[in-house]
Short mmCIF file of N, CA, C and O in Angstrom, two decimals:
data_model
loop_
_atom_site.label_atom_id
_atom_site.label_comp_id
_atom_site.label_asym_id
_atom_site.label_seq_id
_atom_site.Cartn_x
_atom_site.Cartn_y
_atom_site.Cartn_z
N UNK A 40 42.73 10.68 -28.24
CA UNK A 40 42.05 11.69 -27.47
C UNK A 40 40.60 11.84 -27.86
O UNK A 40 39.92 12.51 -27.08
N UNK A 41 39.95 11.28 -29.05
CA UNK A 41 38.88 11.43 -29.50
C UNK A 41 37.70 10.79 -29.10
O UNK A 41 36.48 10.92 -29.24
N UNK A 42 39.02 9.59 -28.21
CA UNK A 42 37.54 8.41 -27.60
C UNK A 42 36.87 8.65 -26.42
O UNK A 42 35.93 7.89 -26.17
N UNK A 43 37.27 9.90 -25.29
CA UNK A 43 37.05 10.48 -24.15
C UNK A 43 35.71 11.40 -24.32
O UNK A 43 34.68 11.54 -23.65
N UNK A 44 36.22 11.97 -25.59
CA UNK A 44 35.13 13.06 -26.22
C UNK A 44 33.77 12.32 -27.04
O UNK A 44 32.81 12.89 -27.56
N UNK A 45 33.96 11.45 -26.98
CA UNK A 45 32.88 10.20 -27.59
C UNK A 45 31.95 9.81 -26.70
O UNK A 45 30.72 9.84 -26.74
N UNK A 46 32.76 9.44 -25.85
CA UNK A 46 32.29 8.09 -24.42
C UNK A 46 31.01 9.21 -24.23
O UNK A 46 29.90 9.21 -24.77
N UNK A 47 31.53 10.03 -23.41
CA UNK A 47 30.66 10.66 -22.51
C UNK A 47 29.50 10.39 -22.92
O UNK A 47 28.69 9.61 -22.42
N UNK A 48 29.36 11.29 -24.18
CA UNK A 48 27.60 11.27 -25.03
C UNK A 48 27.58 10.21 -25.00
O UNK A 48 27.19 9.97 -23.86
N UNK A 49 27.72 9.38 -25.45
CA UNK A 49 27.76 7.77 -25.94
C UNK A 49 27.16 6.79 -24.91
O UNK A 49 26.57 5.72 -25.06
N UNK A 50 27.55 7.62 -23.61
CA UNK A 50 27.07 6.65 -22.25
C UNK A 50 25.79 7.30 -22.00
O UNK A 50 24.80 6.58 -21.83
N UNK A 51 25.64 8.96 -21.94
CA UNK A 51 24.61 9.12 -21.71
C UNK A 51 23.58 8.95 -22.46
O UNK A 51 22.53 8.88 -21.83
N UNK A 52 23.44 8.80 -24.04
CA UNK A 52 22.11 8.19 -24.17
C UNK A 52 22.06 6.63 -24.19
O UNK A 52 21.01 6.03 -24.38
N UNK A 53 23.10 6.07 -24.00
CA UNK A 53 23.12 4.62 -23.81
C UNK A 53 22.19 4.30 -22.67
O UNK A 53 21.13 3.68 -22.79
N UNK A 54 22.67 4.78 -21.61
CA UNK A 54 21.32 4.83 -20.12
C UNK A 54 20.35 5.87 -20.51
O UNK A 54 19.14 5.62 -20.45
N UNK A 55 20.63 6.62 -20.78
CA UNK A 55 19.00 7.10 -21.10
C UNK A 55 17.66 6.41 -21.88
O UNK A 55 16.45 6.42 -21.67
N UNK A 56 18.51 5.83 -22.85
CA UNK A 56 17.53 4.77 -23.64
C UNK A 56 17.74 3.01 -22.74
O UNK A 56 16.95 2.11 -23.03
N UNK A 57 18.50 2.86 -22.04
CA UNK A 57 18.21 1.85 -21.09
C UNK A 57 17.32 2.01 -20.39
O UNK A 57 16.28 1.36 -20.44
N UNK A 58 17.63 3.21 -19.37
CA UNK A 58 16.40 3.52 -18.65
C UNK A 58 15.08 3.50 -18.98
O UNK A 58 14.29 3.03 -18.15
N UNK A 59 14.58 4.03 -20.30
CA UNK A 59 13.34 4.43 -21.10
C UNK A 59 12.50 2.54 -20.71
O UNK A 59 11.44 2.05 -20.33
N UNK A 60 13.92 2.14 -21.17
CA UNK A 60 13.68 0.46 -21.85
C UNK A 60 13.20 -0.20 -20.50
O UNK A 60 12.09 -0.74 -20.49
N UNK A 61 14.04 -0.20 -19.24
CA UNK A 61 13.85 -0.79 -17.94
C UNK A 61 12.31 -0.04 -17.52
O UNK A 61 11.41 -0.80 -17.18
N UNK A 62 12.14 0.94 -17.54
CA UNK A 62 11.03 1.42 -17.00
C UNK A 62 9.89 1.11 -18.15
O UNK A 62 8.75 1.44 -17.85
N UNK A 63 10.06 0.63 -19.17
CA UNK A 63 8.70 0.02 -19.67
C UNK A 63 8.45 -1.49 -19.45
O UNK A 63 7.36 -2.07 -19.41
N UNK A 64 9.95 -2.11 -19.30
CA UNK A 64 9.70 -3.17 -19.08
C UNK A 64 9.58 -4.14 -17.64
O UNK A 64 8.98 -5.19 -17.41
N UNK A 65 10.57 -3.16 -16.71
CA UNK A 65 10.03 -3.28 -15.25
C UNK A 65 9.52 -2.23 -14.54
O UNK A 65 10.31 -1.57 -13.87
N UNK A 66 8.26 -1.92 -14.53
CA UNK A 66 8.06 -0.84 -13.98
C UNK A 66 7.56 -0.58 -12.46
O UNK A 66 6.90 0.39 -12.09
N UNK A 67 7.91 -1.43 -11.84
CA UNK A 67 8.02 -1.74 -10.29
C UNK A 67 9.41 -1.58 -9.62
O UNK A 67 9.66 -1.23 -8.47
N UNK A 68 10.10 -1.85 -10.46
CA UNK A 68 11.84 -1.98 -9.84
C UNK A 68 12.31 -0.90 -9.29
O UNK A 68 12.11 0.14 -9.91
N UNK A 69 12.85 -0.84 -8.34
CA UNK A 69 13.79 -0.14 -7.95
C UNK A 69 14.41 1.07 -8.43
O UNK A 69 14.64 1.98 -7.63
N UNK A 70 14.73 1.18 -9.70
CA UNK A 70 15.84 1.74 -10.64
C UNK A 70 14.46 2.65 -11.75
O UNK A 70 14.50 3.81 -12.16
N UNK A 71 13.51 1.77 -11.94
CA UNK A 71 12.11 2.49 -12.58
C UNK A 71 11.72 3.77 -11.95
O UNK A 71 11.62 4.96 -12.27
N UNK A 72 11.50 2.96 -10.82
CA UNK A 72 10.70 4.17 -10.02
C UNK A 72 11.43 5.24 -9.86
O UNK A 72 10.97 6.37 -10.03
N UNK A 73 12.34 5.07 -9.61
CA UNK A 73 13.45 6.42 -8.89
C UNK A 73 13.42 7.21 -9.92
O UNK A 73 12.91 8.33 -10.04
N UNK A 74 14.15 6.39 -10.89
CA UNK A 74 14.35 7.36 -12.55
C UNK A 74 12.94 8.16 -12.88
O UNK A 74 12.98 9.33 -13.26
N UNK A 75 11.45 7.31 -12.65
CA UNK A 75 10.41 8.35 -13.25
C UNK A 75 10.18 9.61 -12.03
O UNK A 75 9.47 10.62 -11.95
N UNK A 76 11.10 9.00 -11.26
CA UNK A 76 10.70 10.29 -9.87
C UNK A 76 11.61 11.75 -10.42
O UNK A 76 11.15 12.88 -10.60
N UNK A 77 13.42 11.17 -10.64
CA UNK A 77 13.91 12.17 -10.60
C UNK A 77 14.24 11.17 -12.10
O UNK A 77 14.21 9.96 -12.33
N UNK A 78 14.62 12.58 -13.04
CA UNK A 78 14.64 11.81 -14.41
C UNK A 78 16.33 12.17 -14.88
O UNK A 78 16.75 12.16 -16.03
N UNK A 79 16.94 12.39 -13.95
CA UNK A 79 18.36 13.03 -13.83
C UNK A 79 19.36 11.99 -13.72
O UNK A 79 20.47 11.94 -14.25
N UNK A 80 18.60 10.91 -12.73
CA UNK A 80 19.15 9.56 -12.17
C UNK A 80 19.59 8.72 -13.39
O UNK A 80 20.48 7.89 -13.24
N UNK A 81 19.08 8.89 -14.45
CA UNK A 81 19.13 8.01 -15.41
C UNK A 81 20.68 7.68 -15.66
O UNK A 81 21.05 6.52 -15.82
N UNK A 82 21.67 8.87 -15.69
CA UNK A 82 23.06 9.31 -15.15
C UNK A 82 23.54 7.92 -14.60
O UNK A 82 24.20 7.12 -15.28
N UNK A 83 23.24 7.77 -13.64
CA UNK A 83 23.55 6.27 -12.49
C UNK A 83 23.12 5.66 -12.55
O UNK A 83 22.91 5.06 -11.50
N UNK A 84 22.54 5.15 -13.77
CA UNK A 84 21.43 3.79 -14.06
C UNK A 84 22.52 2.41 -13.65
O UNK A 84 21.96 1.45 -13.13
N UNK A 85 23.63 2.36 -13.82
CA UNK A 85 24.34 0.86 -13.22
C UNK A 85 24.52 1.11 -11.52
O UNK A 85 24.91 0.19 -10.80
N UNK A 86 24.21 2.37 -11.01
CA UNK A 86 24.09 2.09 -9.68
C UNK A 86 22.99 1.50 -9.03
O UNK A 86 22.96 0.61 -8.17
N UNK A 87 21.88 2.30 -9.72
CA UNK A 87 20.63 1.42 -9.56
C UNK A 87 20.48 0.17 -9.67
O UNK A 87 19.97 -0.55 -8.81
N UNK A 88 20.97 -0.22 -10.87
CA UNK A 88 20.85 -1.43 -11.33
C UNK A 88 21.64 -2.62 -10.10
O UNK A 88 21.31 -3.81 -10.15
N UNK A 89 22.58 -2.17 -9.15
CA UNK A 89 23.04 -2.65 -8.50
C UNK A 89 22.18 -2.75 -7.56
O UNK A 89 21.97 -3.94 -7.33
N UNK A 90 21.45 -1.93 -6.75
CA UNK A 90 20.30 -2.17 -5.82
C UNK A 90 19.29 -2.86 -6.08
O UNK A 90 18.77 -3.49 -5.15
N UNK A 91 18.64 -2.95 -7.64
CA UNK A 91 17.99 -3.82 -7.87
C UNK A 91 18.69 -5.23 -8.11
O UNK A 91 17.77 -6.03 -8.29
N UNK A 92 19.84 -5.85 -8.18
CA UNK A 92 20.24 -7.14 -8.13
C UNK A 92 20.21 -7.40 -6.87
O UNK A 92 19.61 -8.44 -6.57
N UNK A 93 20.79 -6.65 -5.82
CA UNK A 93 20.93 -6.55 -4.66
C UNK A 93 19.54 -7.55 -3.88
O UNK A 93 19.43 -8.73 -3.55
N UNK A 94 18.44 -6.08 -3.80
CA UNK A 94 16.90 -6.74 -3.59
C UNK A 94 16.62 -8.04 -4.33
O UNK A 94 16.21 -9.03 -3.72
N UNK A 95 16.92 -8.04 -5.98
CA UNK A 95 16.36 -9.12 -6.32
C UNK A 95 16.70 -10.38 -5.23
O UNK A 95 15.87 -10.99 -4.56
N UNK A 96 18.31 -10.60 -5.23
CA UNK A 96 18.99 -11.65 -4.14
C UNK A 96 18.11 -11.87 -3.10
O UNK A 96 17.57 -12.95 -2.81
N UNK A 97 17.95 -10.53 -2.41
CA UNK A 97 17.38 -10.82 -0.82
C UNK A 97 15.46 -11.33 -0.92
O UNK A 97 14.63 -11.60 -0.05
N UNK A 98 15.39 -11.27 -2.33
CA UNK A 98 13.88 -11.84 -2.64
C UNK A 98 14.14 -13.05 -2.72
O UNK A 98 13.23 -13.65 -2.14
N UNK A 99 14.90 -13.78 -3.13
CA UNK A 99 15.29 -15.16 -3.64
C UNK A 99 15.72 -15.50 -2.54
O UNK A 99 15.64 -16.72 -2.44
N UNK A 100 16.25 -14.92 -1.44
CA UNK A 100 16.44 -15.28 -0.26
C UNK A 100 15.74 -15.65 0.83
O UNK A 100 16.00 -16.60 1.56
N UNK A 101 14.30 -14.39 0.99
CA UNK A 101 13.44 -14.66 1.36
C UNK A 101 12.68 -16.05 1.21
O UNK A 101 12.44 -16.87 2.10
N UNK A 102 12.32 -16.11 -0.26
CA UNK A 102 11.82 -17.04 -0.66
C UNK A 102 11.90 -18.47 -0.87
O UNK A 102 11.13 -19.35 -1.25
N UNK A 103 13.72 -18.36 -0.28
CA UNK A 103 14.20 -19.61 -0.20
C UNK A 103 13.65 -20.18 1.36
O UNK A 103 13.00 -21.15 1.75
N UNK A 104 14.17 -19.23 1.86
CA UNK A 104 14.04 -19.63 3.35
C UNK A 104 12.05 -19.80 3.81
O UNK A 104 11.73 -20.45 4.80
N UNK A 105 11.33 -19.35 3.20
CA UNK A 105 10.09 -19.33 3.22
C UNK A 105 10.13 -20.98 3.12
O UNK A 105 9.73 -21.60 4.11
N UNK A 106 10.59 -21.70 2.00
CA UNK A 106 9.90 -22.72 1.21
C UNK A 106 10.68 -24.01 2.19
O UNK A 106 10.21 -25.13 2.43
N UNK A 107 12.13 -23.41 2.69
CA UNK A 107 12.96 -24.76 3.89
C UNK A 107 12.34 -24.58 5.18
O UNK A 107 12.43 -25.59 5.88
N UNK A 108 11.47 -23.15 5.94
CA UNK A 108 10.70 -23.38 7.15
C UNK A 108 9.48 -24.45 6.74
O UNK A 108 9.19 -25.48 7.36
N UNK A 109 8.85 -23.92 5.52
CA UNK A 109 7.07 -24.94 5.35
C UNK A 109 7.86 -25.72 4.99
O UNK A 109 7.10 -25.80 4.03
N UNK A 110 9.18 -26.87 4.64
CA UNK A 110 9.27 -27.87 4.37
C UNK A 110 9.61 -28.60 5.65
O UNK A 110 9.27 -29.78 5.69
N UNK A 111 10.41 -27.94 7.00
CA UNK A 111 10.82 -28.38 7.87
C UNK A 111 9.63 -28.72 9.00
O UNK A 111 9.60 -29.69 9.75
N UNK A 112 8.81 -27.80 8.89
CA UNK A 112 7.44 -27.45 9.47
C UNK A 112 6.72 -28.98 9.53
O UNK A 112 6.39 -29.62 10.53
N UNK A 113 6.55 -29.45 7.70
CA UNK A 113 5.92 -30.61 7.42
C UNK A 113 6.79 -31.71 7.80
O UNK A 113 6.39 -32.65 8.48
N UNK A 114 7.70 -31.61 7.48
CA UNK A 114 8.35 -32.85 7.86
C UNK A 114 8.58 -33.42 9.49
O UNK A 114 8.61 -34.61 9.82
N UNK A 115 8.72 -32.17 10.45
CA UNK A 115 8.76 -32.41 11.88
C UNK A 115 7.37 -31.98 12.70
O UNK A 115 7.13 -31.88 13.90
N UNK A 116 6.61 -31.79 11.58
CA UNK A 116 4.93 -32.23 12.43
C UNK A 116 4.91 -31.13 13.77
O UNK A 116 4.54 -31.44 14.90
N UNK A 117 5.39 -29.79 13.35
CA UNK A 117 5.54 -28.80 14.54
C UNK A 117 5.68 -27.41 13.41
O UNK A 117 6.06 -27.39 12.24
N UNK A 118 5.33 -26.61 14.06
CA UNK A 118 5.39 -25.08 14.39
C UNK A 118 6.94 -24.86 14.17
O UNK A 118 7.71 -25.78 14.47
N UNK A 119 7.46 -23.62 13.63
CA UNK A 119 8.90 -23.47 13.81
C UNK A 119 8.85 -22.38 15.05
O UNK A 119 7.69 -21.97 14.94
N UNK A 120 9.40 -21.71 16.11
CA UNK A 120 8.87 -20.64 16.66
C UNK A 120 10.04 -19.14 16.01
O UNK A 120 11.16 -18.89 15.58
N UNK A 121 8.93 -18.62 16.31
CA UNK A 121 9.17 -17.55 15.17
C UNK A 121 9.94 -16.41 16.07
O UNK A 121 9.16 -16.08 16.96
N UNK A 122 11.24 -15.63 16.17
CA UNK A 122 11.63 -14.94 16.94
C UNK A 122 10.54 -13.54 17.07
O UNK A 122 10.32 -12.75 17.99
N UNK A 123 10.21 -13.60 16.24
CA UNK A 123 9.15 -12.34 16.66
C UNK A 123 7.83 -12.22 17.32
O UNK A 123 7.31 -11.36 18.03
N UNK A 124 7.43 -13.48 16.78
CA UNK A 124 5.77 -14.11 17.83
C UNK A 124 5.94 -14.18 18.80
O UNK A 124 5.40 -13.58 19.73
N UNK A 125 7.24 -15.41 18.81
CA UNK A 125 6.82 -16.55 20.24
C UNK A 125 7.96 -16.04 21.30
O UNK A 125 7.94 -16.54 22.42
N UNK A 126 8.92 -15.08 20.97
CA UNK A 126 9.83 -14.64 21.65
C UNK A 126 9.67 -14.23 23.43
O UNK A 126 10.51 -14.44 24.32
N UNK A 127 8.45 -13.67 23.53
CA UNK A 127 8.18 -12.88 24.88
C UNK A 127 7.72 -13.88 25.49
O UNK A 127 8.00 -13.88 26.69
N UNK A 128 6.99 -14.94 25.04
CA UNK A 128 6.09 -15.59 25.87
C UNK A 128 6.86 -16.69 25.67
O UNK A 128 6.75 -17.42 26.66
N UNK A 129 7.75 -17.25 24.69
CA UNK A 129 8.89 -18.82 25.08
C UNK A 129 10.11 -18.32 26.13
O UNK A 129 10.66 -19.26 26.71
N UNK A 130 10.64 -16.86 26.49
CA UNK A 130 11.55 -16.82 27.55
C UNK A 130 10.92 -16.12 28.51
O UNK A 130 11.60 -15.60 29.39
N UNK A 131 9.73 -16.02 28.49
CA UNK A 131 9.16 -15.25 29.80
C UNK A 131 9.18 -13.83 30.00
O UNK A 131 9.03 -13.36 31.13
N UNK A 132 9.32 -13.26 29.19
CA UNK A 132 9.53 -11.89 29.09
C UNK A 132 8.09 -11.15 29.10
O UNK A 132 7.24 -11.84 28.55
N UNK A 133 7.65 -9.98 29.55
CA UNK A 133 6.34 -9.60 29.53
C UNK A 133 6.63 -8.56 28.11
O UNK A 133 7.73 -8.06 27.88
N UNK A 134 5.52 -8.37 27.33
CA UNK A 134 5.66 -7.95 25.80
C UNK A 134 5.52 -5.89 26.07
O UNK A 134 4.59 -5.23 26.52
N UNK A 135 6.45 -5.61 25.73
CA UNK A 135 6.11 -3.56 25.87
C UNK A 135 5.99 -3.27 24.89
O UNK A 135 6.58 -3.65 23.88
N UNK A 136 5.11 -2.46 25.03
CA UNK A 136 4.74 -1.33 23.63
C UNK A 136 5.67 -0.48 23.22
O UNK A 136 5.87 0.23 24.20
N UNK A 137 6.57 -0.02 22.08
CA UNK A 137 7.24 0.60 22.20
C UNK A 137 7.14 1.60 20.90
O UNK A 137 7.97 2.11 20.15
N UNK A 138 5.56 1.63 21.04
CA UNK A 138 5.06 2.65 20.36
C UNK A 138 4.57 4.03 21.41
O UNK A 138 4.53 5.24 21.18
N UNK A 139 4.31 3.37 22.39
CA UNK A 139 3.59 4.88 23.54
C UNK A 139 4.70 5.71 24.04
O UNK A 139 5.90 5.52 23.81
N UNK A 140 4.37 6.28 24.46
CA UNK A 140 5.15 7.23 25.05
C UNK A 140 5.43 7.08 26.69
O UNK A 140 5.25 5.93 27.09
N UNK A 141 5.72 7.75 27.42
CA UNK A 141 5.93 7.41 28.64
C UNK A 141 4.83 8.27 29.54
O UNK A 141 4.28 7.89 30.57
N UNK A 142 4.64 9.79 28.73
CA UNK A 142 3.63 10.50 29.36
C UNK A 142 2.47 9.51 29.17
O UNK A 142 1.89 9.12 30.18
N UNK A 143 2.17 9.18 28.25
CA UNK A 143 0.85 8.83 27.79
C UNK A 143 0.64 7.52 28.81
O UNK A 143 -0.51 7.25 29.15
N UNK A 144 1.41 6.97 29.14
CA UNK A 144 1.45 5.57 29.83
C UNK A 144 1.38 6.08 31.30
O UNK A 144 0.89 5.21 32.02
N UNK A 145 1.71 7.21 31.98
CA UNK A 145 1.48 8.12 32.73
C UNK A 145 0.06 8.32 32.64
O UNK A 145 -0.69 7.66 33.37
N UNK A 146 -0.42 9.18 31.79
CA UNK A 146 -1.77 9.76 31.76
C UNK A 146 -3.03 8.40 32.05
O UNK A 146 -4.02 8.38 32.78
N UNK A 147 -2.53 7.52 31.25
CA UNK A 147 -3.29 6.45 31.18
C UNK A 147 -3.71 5.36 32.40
O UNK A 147 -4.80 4.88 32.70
N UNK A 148 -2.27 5.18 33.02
CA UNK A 148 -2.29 5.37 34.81
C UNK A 148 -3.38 5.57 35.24
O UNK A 148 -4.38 4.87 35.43
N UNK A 149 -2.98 7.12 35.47
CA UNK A 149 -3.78 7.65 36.63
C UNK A 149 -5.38 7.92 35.69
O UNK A 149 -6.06 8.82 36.19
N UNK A 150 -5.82 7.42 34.78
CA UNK A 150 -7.23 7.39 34.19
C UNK A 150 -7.40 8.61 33.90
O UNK A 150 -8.52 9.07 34.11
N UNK A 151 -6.75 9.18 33.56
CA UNK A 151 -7.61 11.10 32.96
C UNK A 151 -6.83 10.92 31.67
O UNK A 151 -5.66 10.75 31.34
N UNK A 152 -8.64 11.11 30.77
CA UNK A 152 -8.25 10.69 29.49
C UNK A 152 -8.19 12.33 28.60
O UNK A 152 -7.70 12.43 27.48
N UNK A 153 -8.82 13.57 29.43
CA UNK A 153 -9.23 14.89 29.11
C UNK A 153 -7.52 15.47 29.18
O UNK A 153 -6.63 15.27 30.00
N UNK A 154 -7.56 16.26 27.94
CA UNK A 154 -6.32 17.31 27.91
C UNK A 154 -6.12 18.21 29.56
O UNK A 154 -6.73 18.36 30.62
N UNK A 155 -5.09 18.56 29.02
CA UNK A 155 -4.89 19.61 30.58
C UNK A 155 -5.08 20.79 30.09
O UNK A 155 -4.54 21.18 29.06
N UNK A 156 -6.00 21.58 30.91
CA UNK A 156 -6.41 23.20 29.96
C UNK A 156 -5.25 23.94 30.67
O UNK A 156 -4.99 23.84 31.87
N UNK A 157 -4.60 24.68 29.80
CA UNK A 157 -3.90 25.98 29.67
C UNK A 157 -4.66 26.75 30.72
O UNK A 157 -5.85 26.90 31.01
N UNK A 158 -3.00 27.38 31.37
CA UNK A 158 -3.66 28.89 32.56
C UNK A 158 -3.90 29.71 31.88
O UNK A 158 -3.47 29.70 30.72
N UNK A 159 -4.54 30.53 32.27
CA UNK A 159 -4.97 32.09 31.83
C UNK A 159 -4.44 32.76 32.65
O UNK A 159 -4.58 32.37 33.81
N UNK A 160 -3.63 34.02 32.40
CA UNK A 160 -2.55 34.52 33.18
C UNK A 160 -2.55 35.80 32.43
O UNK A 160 -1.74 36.69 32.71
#
């Protein structure tokens, strides 16, 4: 029964002094930042630590796939087309903004670029 009453403390400064350790030694990561934000987190430092393996992966992923487009690129003497560039204009699609609004695309219409003044009533 003594080892329950151990653990606990035992874990919490175990991550607390992990944490200390990760945030001097990565201090960009994921699990850094959060912890110097809220310093409570330190608590869930192997959850973090899971988001940062996580990202790390999808960096190594990125970076894989970066290095097989510029290799495919060179080797077939072409452009790869990129679903986000060349998308509208390789199936014919006309490109929408889907940042404006609909009034504004309205207002813009009919050319009146001046607010609408408020009645006085």
């Amino acid at each position: 029964m003594t080892t329950p009453f151990f653990a606990v403390p035992a874990y919490l400064l175990g991550t607390f002094i992990l944490s200390a350790l990760i945030v001097r030694v990565a201090p960009k990561a994921h699990s850094s930042r959060q912890v110097r934000k809220h310093l409570s987190l330190f608590m869930v430092l192997p959850l973090l630590l899971i988001v940062d393996i996580l990202s790390s992966i999808d960096a190594i992923r990125r970076f894989g796939m970066r290095i097989a487009r510029g290799t495919f690129e060179f080797i077939s003497g072409r452009r790869l087309h990129s679903s986000e560039e060349y998308a509208y204009a390789y199936f014919g699609y006309s490109r929408r903004r889907q940042n404006r609004r609909r009034s504004d695309r309205r207002a813009r219409a009919l050319g009146g670029t001046s607010k609408v003044a408020a009645a006085k009533g």
